[in-house]
mmCIF file of C-alpha atoms in Angstrom:
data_model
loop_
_atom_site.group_PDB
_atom_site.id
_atom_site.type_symbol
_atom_site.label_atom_id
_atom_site.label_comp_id
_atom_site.label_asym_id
_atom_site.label_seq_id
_atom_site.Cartn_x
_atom_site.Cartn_y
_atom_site.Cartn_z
ATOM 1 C CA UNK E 792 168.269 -61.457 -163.347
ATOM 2 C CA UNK E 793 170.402 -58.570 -164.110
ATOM 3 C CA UNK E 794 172.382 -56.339 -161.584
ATOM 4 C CA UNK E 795 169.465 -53.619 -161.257
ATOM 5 C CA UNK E 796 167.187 -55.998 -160.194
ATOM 6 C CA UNK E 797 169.552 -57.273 -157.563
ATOM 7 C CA UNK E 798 170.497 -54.227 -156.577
ATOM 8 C CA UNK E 799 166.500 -53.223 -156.100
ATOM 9 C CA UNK E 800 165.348 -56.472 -154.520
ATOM 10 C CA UNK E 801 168.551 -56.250 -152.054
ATOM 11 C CA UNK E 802 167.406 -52.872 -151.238
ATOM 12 C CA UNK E 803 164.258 -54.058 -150.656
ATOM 13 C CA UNK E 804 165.085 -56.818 -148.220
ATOM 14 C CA UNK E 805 167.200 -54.385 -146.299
ATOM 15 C CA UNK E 806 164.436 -52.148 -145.734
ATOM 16 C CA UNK E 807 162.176 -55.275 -144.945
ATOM 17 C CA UNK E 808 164.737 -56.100 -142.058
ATOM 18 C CA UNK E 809 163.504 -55.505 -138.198
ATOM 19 C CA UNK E 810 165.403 -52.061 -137.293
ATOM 20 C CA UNK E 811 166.917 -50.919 -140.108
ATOM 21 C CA UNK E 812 165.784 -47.326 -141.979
ATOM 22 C CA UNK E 813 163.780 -45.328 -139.595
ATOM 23 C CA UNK E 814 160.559 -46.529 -138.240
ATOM 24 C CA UNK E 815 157.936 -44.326 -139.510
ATOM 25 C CA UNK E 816 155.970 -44.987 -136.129
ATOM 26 C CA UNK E 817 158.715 -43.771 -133.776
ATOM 27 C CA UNK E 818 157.349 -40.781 -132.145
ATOM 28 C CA UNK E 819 161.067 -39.727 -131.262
ATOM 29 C CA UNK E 820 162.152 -39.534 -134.974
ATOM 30 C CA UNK E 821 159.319 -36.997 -135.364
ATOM 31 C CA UNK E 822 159.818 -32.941 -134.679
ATOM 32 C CA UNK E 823 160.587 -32.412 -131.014
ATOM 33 C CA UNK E 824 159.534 -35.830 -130.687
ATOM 34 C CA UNK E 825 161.257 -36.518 -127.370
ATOM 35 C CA UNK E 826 159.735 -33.908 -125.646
ATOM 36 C CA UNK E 827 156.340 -34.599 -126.970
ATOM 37 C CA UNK E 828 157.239 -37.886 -125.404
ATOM 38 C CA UNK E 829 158.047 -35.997 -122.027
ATOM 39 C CA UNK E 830 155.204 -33.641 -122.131
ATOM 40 C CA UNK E 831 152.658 -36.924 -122.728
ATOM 41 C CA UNK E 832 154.734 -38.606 -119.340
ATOM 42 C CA UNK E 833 154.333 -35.426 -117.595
ATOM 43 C CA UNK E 834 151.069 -35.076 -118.397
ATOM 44 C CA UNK E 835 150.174 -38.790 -117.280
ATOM 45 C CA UNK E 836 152.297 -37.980 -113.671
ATOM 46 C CA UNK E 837 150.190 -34.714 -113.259
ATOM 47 C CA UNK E 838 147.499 -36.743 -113.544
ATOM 48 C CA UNK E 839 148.139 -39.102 -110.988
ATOM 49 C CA UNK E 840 149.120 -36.236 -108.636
ATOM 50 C CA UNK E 841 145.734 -34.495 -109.210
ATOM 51 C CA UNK E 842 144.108 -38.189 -108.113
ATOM 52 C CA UNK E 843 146.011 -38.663 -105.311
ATOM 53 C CA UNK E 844 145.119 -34.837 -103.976
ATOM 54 C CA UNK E 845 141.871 -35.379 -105.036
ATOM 55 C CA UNK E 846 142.045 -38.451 -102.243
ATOM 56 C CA UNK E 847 143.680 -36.372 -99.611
ATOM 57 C CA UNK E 848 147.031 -38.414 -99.701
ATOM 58 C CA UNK E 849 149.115 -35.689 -100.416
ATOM 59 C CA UNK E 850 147.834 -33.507 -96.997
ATOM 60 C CA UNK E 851 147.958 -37.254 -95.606
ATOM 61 C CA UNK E 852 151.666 -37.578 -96.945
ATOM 62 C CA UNK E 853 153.060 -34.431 -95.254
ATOM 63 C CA UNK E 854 150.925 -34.937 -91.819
ATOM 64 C CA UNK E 855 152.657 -38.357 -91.421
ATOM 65 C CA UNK E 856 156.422 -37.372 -91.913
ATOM 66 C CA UNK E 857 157.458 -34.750 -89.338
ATOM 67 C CA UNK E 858 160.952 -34.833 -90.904
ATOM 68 C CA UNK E 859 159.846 -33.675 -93.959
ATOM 69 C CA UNK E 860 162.383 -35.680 -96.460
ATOM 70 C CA UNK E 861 159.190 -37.022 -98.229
ATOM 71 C CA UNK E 862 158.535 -33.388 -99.331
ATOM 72 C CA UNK E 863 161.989 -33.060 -100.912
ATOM 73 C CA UNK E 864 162.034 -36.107 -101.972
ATOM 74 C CA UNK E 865 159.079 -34.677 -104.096
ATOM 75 C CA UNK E 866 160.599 -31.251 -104.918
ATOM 76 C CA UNK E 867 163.594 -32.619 -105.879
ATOM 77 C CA UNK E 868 161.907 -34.835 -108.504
ATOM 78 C CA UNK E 869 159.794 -31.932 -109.957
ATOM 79 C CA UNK E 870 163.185 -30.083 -110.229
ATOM 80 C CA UNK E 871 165.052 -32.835 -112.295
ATOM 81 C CA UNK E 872 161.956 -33.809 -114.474
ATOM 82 C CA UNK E 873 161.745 -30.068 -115.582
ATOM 83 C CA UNK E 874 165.325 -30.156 -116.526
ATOM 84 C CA UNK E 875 164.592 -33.342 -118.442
ATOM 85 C CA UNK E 876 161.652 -31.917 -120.488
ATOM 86 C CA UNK E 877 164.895 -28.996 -120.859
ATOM 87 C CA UNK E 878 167.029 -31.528 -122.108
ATOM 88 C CA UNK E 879 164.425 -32.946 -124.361
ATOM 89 C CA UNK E 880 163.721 -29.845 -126.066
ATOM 90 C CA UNK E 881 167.620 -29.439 -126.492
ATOM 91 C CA UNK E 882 168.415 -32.800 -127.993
ATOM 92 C CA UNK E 883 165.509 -32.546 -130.157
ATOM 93 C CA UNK E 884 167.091 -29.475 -131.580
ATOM 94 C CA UNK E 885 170.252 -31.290 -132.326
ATOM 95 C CA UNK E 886 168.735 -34.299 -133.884
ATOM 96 C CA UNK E 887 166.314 -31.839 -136.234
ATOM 97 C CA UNK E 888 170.128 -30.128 -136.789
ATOM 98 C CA UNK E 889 171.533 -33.234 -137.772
ATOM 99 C CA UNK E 890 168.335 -34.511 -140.328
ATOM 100 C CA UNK E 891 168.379 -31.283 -142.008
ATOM 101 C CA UNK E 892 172.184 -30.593 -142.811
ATOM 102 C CA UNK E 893 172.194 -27.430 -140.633
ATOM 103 C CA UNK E 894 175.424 -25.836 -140.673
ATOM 104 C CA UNK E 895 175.411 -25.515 -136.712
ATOM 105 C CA UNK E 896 174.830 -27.784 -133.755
ATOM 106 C CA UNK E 897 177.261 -30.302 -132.264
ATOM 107 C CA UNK E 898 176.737 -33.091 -134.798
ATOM 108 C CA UNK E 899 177.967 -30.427 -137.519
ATOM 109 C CA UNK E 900 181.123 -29.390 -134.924
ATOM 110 C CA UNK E 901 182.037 -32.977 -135.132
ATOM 111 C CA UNK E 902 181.416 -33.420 -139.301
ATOM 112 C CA UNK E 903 183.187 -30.447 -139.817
ATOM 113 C CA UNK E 904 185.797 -30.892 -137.549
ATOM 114 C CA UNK E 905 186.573 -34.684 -138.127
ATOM 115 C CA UNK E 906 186.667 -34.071 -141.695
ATOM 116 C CA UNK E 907 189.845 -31.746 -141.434
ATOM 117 C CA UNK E 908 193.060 -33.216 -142.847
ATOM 118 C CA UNK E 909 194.768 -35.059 -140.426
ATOM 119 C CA UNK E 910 192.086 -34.507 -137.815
ATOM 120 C CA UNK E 911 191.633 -36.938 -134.583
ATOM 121 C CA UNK E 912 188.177 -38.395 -135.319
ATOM 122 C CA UNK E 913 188.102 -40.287 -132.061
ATOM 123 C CA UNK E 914 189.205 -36.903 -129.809
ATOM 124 C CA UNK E 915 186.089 -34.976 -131.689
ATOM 125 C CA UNK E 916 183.670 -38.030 -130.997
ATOM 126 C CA UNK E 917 184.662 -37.960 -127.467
ATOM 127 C CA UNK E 918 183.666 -33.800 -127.515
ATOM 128 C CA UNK E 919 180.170 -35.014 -129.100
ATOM 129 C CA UNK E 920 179.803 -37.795 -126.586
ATOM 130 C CA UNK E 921 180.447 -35.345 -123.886
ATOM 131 C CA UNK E 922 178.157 -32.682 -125.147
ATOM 132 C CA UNK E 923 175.328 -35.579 -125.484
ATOM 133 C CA UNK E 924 175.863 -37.275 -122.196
ATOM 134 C CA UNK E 925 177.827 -34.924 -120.095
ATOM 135 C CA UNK E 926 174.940 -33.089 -118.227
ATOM 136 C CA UNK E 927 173.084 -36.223 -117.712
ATOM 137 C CA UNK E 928 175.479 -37.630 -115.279
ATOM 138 C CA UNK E 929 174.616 -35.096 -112.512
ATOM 139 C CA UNK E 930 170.594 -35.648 -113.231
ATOM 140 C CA UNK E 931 171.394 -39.481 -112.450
ATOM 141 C CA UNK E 932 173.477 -38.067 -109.009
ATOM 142 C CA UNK E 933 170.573 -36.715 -108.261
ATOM 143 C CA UNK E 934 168.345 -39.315 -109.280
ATOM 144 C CA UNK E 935 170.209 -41.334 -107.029
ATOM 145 C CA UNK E 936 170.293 -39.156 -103.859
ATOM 146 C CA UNK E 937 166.040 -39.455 -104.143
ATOM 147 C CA UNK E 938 166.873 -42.962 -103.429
ATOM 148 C CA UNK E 939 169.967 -42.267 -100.694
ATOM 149 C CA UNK E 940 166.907 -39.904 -99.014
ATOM 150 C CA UNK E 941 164.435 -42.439 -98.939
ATOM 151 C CA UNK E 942 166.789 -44.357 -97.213
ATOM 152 C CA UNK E 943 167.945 -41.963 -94.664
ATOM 153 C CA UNK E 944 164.022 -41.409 -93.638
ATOM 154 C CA UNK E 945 164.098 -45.338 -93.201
ATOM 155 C CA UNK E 946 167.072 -44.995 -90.650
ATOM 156 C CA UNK E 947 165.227 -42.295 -89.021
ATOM 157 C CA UNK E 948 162.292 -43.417 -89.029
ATOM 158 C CA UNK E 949 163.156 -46.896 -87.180
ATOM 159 C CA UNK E 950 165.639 -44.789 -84.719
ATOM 160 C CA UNK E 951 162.322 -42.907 -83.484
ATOM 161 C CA UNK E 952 160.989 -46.335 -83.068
ATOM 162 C CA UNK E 953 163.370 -48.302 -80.896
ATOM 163 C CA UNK E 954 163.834 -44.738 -78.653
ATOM 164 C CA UNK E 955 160.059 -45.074 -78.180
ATOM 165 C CA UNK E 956 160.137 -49.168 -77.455
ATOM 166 C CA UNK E 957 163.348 -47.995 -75.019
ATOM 167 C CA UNK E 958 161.343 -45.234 -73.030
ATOM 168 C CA UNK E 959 158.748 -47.928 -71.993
ATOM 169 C CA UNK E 960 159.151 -48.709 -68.833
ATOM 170 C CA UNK E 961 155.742 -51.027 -68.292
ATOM 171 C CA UNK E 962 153.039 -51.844 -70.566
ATOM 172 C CA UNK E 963 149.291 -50.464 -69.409
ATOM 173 C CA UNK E 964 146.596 -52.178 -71.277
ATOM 174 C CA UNK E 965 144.347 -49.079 -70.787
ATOM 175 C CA UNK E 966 146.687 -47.131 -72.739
ATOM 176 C CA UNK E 967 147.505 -49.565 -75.601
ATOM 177 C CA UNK E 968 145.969 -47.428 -78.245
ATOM 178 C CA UNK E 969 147.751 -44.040 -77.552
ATOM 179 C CA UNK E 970 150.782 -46.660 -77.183
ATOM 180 C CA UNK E 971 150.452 -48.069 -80.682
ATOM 181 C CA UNK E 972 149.549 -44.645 -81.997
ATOM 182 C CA UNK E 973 153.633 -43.304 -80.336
ATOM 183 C CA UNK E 974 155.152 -46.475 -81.909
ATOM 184 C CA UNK E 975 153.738 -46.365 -85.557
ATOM 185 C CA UNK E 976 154.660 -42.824 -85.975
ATOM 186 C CA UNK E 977 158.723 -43.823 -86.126
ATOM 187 C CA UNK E 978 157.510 -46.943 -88.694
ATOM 188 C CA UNK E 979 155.046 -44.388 -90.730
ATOM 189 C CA UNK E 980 158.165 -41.988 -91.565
ATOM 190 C CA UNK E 981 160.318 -45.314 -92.064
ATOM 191 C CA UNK E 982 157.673 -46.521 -94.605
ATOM 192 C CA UNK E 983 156.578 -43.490 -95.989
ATOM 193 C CA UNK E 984 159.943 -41.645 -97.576
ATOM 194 C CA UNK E 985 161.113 -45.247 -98.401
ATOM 195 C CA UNK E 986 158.343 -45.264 -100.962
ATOM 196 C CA UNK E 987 158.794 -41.704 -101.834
ATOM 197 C CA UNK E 988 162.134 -42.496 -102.827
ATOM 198 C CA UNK E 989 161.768 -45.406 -104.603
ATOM 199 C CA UNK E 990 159.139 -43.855 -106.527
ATOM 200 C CA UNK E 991 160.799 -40.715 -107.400
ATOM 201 C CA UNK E 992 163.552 -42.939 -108.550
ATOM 202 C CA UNK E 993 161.862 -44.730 -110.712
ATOM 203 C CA UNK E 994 159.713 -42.352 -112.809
ATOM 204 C CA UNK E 995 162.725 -40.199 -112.876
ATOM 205 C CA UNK E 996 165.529 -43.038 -114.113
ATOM 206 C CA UNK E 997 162.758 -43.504 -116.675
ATOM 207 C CA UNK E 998 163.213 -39.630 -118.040
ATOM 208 C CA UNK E 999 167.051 -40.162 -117.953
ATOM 209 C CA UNK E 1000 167.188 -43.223 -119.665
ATOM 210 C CA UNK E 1001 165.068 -42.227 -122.834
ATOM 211 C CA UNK E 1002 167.651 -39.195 -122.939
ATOM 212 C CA UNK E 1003 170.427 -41.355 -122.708
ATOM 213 C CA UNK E 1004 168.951 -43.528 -125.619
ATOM 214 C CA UNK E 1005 168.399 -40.182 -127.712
ATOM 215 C CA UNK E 1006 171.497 -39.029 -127.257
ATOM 216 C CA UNK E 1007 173.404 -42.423 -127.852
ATOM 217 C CA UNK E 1008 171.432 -42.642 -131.367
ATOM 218 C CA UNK E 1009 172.076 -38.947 -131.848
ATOM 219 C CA UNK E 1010 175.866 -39.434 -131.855
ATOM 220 C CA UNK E 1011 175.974 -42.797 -133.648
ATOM 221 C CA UNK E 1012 174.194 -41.628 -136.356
ATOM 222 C CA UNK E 1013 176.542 -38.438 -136.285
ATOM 223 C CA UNK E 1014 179.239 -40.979 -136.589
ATOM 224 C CA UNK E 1015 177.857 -42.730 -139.324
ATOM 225 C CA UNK E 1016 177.416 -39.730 -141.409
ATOM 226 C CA UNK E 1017 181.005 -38.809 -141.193
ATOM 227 C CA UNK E 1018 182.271 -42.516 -141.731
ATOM 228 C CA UNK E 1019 179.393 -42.345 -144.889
ATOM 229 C CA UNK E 1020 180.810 -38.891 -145.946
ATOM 230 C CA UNK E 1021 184.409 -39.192 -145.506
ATOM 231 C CA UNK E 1022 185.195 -42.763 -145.700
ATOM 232 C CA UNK E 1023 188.518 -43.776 -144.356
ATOM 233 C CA UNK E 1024 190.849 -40.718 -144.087
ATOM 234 C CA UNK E 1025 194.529 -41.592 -145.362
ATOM 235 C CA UNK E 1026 195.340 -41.705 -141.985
ATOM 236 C CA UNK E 1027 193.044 -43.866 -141.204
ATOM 237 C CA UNK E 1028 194.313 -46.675 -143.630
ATOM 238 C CA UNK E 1029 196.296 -49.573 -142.455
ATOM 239 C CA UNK E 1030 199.659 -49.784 -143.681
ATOM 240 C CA UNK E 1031 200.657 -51.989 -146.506
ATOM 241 C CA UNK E 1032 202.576 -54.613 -145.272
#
């Protein structure tokens, strides 16, 4: 077998290996495909929304909390997934930079600027990391603070309750229903912006998690093209010994 044929069949079985090459499936590799991704998620949330209006929970929902942290809880969440689908359309520019050769973008900043002689590749990967990752960090603050709100409606919630339990003085069978009515109202807001939280916080770590993925394979493969390109700088050599 001669060295072509090696060289073909190892290509082959390199290509034949699970993730290596690009998946031709992978509806993130495609134009804008991240924020096709987000608009199909969106679309499947606004969905649900419509269902649960169309079932009077949302009128149901804002009735039941008189503290109203279930309703930011909400708005915040609408806020931070529109910056997402933002974010989306924004790293799927850089990425369609980055496939085509584009002379502009932060991947190019970094080939261009990592390629200079003498040049700190590792400072000008940190300034692509930061560009890639940077604004996410105060999307998962946020993301968090859904949660930190869902748990401050708990508090409340079960503060109304034992105030309620303490104001009893005697318990009047005759009045048991108006009595169970007072109590559950401290457990409903308890209940209700826990789940609101916990909700929002999931569907929403969900968004930021595909962008950190895009954006961690958006500078590794930036990196790769400059280690492909420019190999190892004489600086980068080890010294003879």
């Amino acid at each position: 077998m001669n060295t072509s044929t090696h060289r073909m069949f190892g290509a082959l079985l390199v290509r034949r290996m699970p993730g290596a090459g690009r998946p031709t499936l992978n509806i993130e590799r495609a134009d804008q495909g991240l924020f096709l991704l987000w608009l199909a998620y969106m679309g499947l949330l606004v969905f649900a929304a419509w269902l649960l209006w169309r079932a009077g929970a949302w009128h149901r929902l804002v009735e039941a909390d008189p503290t109203h942290l279930t309703l930011v809880i909400v708005v915040l969440f609408i806020g931070c997934s529109l910056w997402a689908g933002r974010r989306a359309w924004d790293l799927g520019r850089q990425r369609s930079a980055l496939d085509a050769g584009q002379a502009h973008g932060w991947s190019s900043e970094f080939l261009q600027g990592s390629a200079r002689p003498g040049a700190d590749r590792a400072s000008w990967l940190q300034v692509l990391g930061e560009r890639a990752h940077g604004p996410h960090e105060m999307a998962w603050w946020l993301n968090g603070i859904q949660l930190k709100l869902g748990l401050l409606g708990k508090v409340i919630g079960f503060s109304i309750l034992a105030l309620q339990l303490g104001q009893m003085d005697s318990f009047d069978p005759s009045q048991s229903a108006q009595l169970l009515k007072s109590l559950t109202g401290g457990l409903g807001i308890a209940l209700l912006t826990t789940v609101t939280g916990l909700t929002g916080n999931i569907l929403l770590g969900l968004q930021l998690m595909r962008l950190d993925r895009f954006a961690d394979a958006l500078v590794a493969d930036a990196l790769a093209l400059s280690l492909t390109n420019g190999g190892l700088r004489d600086g980068d050599r080890p010294a003879d010994s």
